[in-house]
Tab-separated table of C-alpha atoms and ligand atoms in Angstrom:
chain	number	residue	atom	x	y	z
A	262	MET	CA	-8.412	-26.007	-10.424
A	263	ALA	CA	-8.631	-25.589	-6.634
A	264	ALA	CA	-5.717	-23.621	-5.250
A	265	LYS	CA	-3.117	-25.798	-3.586
A	266	LEU	CA	0.198	-25.089	-1.932
A	267	TYR	CA	2.435	-28.134	-1.576
A	268	LEU	CA	4.945	-27.918	1.256
A	269	GLY	CA	7.526	-30.132	2.936
A	270	THR	CA	8.065	-30.890	6.611
A	271	ALA	CA	7.730	-27.490	8.313
A	272	ARG	CA	10.426	-28.333	10.856
A	273	TYR	CA	13.078	-28.740	8.146
A	274	SER	CA	11.872	-27.227	4.896
A	275	SER	CA	13.328	-23.759	4.661
A	276	TRP	CA	12.141	-23.281	1.075
A	277	SER	CA	8.610	-24.298	2.042
A	278	MET	CA	8.694	-21.750	4.839
A	279	ARG	CA	9.558	-19.050	2.305
A	280	GLY	CA	6.797	-20.061	-0.116
A	281	TRP	CA	4.228	-20.325	2.671
A	282	LEU	CA	5.173	-16.862	3.987
A	283	MET	CA	4.831	-15.351	0.490
A	284	VAL	CA	1.405	-16.917	-0.049
A	285	HIS	CA	0.199	-15.684	3.332
A	286	LEU	CA	1.634	-12.196	2.818
A	287	ALA	CA	-0.327	-12.044	-0.438
A	288	GLY	CA	-3.499	-13.253	1.270
A	289	LEU	CA	-3.929	-16.104	-1.208
A	290	VAL	CA	-6.342	-18.804	-0.160
A	291	ALA	CA	-4.933	-22.240	-0.959
A	292	GLU	CA	-5.277	-25.693	0.505
A	293	GLU	CA	-1.978	-26.452	2.216
A	294	VAL	CA	-0.677	-29.944	1.571
A	295	PHE	CA	2.282	-30.905	3.760
A	296	VAL	CA	4.322	-33.738	2.288
A	297	PRO	CA	6.811	-35.235	4.767
A	298	LEU	CA	10.333	-35.029	3.373
A	299	ALA	CA	12.498	-38.134	3.136
A	300	GLY	CA	15.762	-36.183	3.266
A	301	GLY	CA	16.237	-35.563	-0.457
A	302	ASN	CA	14.673	-36.931	-3.655
A	303	SER	CA	11.480	-37.775	-1.774
A	304	PRO	CA	9.183	-39.881	-4.015
A	305	ALA	CA	6.143	-38.257	-2.374
A	306	VAL	CA	7.415	-34.794	-3.397
A	307	LYS	CA	8.237	-35.959	-6.912
A	308	ALA	CA	4.668	-37.244	-7.209
A	309	VAL	CA	3.125	-33.806	-6.654
A	310	SER	CA	5.608	-31.208	-7.928
A	311	PRO	CA	6.871	-30.670	-11.509
A	312	SER	CA	10.409	-29.925	-10.254
A	313	GLY	CA	10.381	-32.598	-7.558
A	314	THR	CA	10.734	-29.877	-4.950
A	315	VAL	CA	8.538	-27.898	-2.600
A	316	PRO	CA	7.138	-25.286	-2.310
A	317	TYR	CA	4.858	-25.710	-5.315
A	318	LEU	CA	1.771	-23.528	-5.844
A	319	GLU	CA	-1.229	-24.176	-8.046
A	320	HIS	CA	-3.508	-21.116	-8.153
A	321	GLU	CA	-6.224	-20.176	-10.643
A	322	GLY	CA	-4.484	-21.974	-13.506
A	323	ALA	CA	-0.989	-20.809	-12.567
A	324	ARG	CA	1.537	-23.501	-11.685
A	325	VAL	CA	4.495	-22.013	-9.831
A	326	TRP	CA	7.524	-23.769	-8.420
A	327	GLU	CA	10.757	-22.129	-7.163
A	328	SER	CA	10.289	-19.951	-4.119
A	329	LEU	CA	11.470	-16.781	-5.864
A	330	ALA	CA	8.937	-17.300	-8.658
A	331	ILE	CA	6.265	-17.801	-5.998
A	332	ALA	CA	7.399	-14.518	-4.426
A	333	GLU	CA	6.989	-12.714	-7.749
A	334	TYR	CA	3.584	-14.320	-8.359
A	335	CYS	CA	2.421	-13.292	-4.893
A	336	ALA	CA	3.779	-9.768	-5.418
A	337	GLU	CA	1.581	-9.419	-8.501
A	338	ILE	CA	-1.384	-10.020	-6.221
A	339	ASN	CA	-0.099	-7.915	-3.322
A	340	PRO	CA	2.542	-5.436	-4.571
A	341	ALA	CA	3.480	-4.646	-0.957
A	342	LEU	CA	5.613	-7.794	-1.009
A	343	TRP	CA	8.245	-5.545	-2.584
A	344	PRO	CA	9.036	-1.956	-1.500
A	345	GLU	CA	7.159	0.771	-3.371
A	346	ASP	CA	10.263	2.825	-4.093
A	347	ARG	CA	12.124	1.681	-7.232
A	348	ILE	CA	15.604	1.825	-5.701
A	349	ALA	CA	14.528	0.034	-2.531
A	350	ARG	CA	12.674	-2.509	-4.665
A	351	ALA	CA	15.788	-3.161	-6.759
A	352	HIS	CA	17.786	-3.708	-3.578
A	353	ALA	CA	15.128	-6.050	-2.180
A	354	ARG	CA	15.140	-8.126	-5.348
A	355	ALA	CA	18.954	-8.239	-5.368
A	356	ILE	CA	19.232	-9.531	-1.810
A	357	ALA	CA	16.332	-11.969	-2.256
A	358	SER	CA	18.054	-13.320	-5.387
A	359	GLU	CA	21.383	-13.587	-3.571
A	360	MET	CA	19.623	-15.586	-0.874
A	361	HIS	CA	17.935	-17.822	-3.417
A	362	ALA	CA	21.177	-18.547	-5.242
A	363	GLY	CA	23.659	-18.684	-2.425
A	364	PHE	CA	24.841	-19.353	1.111
A	365	ARG	CA	25.240	-23.032	0.352
A	366	ASN	CA	27.951	-23.547	2.967
A	367	LEU	CA	25.744	-22.136	5.697
A	368	ARG	CA	22.763	-24.168	4.528
A	369	ILE	CA	24.800	-27.394	4.600
A	370	ALA	CA	26.551	-26.742	7.921
A	371	MET	CA	23.440	-25.451	9.700
A	372	PRO	CA	20.382	-27.261	8.292
A	373	MET	CA	17.072	-25.801	9.424
A	374	ASN	CA	15.544	-27.571	12.398
A	375	LEU	CA	12.909	-25.585	14.266
A	376	GLY	CA	12.792	-28.001	17.188
A	377	ARG	CA	16.393	-28.341	18.342
A	378	ASP	CA	19.034	-26.317	20.161
A	379	TYR	CA	22.283	-26.824	18.261
A	380	ALA	CA	24.033	-23.791	19.766
A	381	GLY	CA	27.682	-23.670	18.774
A	382	LEU	CA	27.495	-26.367	16.098
A	383	GLY	CA	28.030	-25.938	12.366
A	384	GLN	CA	30.685	-23.223	12.585
A	385	THR	CA	33.131	-23.779	9.737
A	386	PRO	CA	35.226	-21.043	8.070
A	387	GLU	CA	32.908	-21.300	5.058
A	388	SER	CA	29.632	-21.159	6.992
A	389	LEU	CA	30.932	-18.248	9.074
A	390	ALA	CA	31.862	-16.405	5.875
A	391	ASP	CA	28.224	-16.789	4.793
A	392	VAL	CA	27.083	-15.529	8.200
A	393	ALA	CA	29.308	-12.471	7.764
A	394	ARG	CA	27.912	-11.718	4.314
A	395	ILE	CA	24.336	-12.065	5.580
A	396	GLU	CA	25.058	-9.749	8.501
A	397	ALA	CA	26.526	-7.225	6.052
A	398	ILE	CA	23.419	-7.445	3.855
A	399	TRP	CA	21.033	-7.004	6.765
A	400	THR	CA	23.021	-4.127	8.272
A	401	GLU	CA	23.371	-2.254	4.982
A	402	THR	CA	19.705	-2.786	4.115
A	403	ARG	CA	18.438	-1.706	7.522
A	404	GLU	CA	20.710	1.369	7.495
A	405	SER	CA	19.635	2.372	3.985
A	406	PHE	CA	15.936	1.485	3.982
A	407	GLY	CA	14.798	0.275	7.407
A	408	ALA	CA	14.311	3.415	9.491
A	409	SER	CA	10.519	3.083	9.766
A	410	GLY	CA	10.475	-0.253	11.602
A	411	PRO	CA	12.264	-3.451	12.640
A	412	TYR	CA	12.316	-5.277	9.284
A	413	LEU	CA	14.768	-4.996	6.391
A	414	PHE	CA	12.718	-2.294	4.697
A	415	GLY	CA	11.193	-0.801	7.818
A	416	ALA	CA	7.694	-1.315	9.104
A	417	THR	CA	6.486	-3.907	6.587
A	418	PHE	CA	7.624	-7.539	6.700
A	419	ASN	CA	8.052	-8.156	2.974
A	420	ALA	CA	9.314	-10.752	0.489
A	421	ALA	CA	12.960	-10.035	1.329
A	422	ASP	CA	12.267	-10.741	5.012
A	423	ALA	CA	10.426	-13.917	4.004
A	424	MET	CA	13.443	-15.059	1.969
A	425	PHE	CA	15.727	-14.564	4.973
A	426	ALA	CA	13.332	-15.890	7.649
A	427	PRO	CA	14.793	-19.433	7.493
A	428	ILE	CA	18.255	-17.915	8.021
A	429	VAL	CA	16.906	-16.297	11.173
A	430	ALA	CA	15.622	-19.747	12.185
A	431	ARG	CA	19.086	-21.236	11.633
A	432	PHE	CA	20.703	-18.459	13.662
A	433	ILE	CA	18.276	-19.197	16.515
A	434	THR	CA	19.002	-22.943	16.382
A	435	PHE	CA	22.792	-22.790	15.866
A	436	ALA	CA	23.549	-19.493	17.653
A	437	PRO	CA	26.662	-18.442	15.744
A	438	PRO	CA	28.362	-15.278	17.059
A	439	LEU	CA	26.206	-12.355	15.845
A	440	GLY	CA	26.228	-8.572	16.144
A	441	GLU	CA	23.572	-6.605	17.989
A	442	THR	CA	21.861	-5.360	14.798
A	443	THR	CA	21.506	-8.941	13.618
A	444	LYS	CA	20.176	-10.126	16.973
A	445	ALA	CA	17.538	-7.375	17.029
A	446	TYR	CA	16.460	-8.212	13.476
A	447	CYS	CA	16.270	-11.929	14.320
A	448	ALA	CA	14.061	-11.182	17.335
A	449	ALA	CA	11.721	-9.068	15.198
A	450	VAL	CA	11.402	-11.755	12.518
A	451	ARG	CA	10.867	-14.556	15.046
A	452	ALA	CA	8.097	-12.485	16.680
A	453	HIS	CA	6.241	-11.825	13.414
A	454	PRO	CA	2.839	-13.562	13.626
A	455	LEU	CA	3.319	-15.536	10.406
A	456	VAL	CA	6.765	-16.758	11.444
A	457	ALA	CA	5.348	-17.714	14.840
A	458	LYS	CA	2.539	-19.585	13.089
A	459	TRP	CA	5.017	-21.556	10.967
A	460	TYR	CA	6.936	-22.536	14.134
A	461	ASP	CA	3.595	-23.670	15.637
A	462	LEU	CA	2.837	-25.768	12.563
A	463	ALA	CA	6.261	-27.385	12.891
A	464	ALA	CA	5.743	-28.111	16.585
A	465	LYS	CA	2.476	-29.922	15.813
A	466	GLU	CA	3.892	-32.210	13.132
A	467	PRO	CA	3.955	-35.949	13.875
A	468	VAL	CA	7.175	-37.124	15.506
A	469	SER	CA	7.230	-39.861	12.859
A	470	TRP	CA	8.072	-37.153	10.264
A	471	GLN	CA	11.387	-36.457	12.001
A	472	LEU	CA	14.534	-37.701	10.301
A	473	GLU	CA	17.421	-39.070	12.319
A	474	LYS	CA	20.046	-37.327	10.219
A	475	TYR	CA	18.643	-33.912	11.168
A	476	GLU	CA	17.921	-34.784	14.799
A	477	THR	CA	21.335	-36.132	15.781
A	478	LEU	CA	23.777	-33.371	14.871
A	479	ALA	CA	24.993	-32.896	18.452
B	197	GSH	N1	15.219	-23.722	-5.582
B	197	GSH	C1	14.063	-24.318	-4.962
B	197	GSH	C2	14.549	-25.208	-3.840
B	197	GSH	C3	13.428	-26.066	-3.285
B	197	GSH	C4	13.960	-27.212	-2.477
B	197	GSH	O1	15.133	-27.645	-2.622
B	197	GSH	N2	13.100	-27.739	-1.622
B	197	GSH	C5	13.460	-28.939	-0.869
B	197	GSH	C6	12.819	-28.915	0.506
B	197	GSH	S1	13.447	-27.580	1.510
B	197	GSH	C7	12.908	-30.141	-1.575
B	197	GSH	O2	11.797	-30.104	-2.071
B	197	GSH	N3	13.681	-31.203	-1.635
B	197	GSH	C8	13.246	-32.412	-2.255
B	197	GSH	C9	13.150	-33.531	-1.284
B	197	GSH	O3	13.548	-33.369	-0.107
B	197	GSH	O4	12.679	-34.572	-1.702
B	197	GSH	C10	13.112	-23.226	-4.454
B	197	GSH	O5	13.528	-22.088	-4.365
B	197	GSH	O6	11.929	-23.494	-4.202
């Protein structure tokens, strides 16, 4: 079976961004199939993915859906996706899992859109509580494990950074009030070559893939 990575619209699909980053961090070679999203329950996504969601990876007989499972699969191929130290690795898995399971209010109030400036929008008490928790996670992680570089665990952009990269994208688009540590981390993530490449992919997508409900928040 030829390796394939099914993805949604890069401009909107935060989970696809995570899966794509994991696959690239692992150096996996897979044909990338972008399926334009219809804004939920897309028939085209249902037709290709067992769960009806993207990202979905087929690789050497493995069929992997759920971005966190893709992260673990990729980490088996390139263990540097998680920190080498056991305690740091436990922390990385905990925050990646918290990201995977949570921050629903932020995700609803500030949907990912890589092509718009929605500065000031989406600030509800609930979304701002999520922002505060994310800032606390990033600050604690950087203070405990990040001394060697600009990412959560220092010099290496790893699976935990990949899980939070779409949050960085939301912070850039919606510009909620953020502390200096958060702003510096966001700048480092946005400048990472793989994150920059994903933004480029999004910028090159057909305008016809854009959905009014995500383009008219202002
Ligand atoms: N828990 C899943 C979430 C995946 C997900 O919800 N993906 C969205 C796109 S960002 C999707 O495929 N939605 C179905 C659709 O829009 O039709 C994961 O971690 O991969």
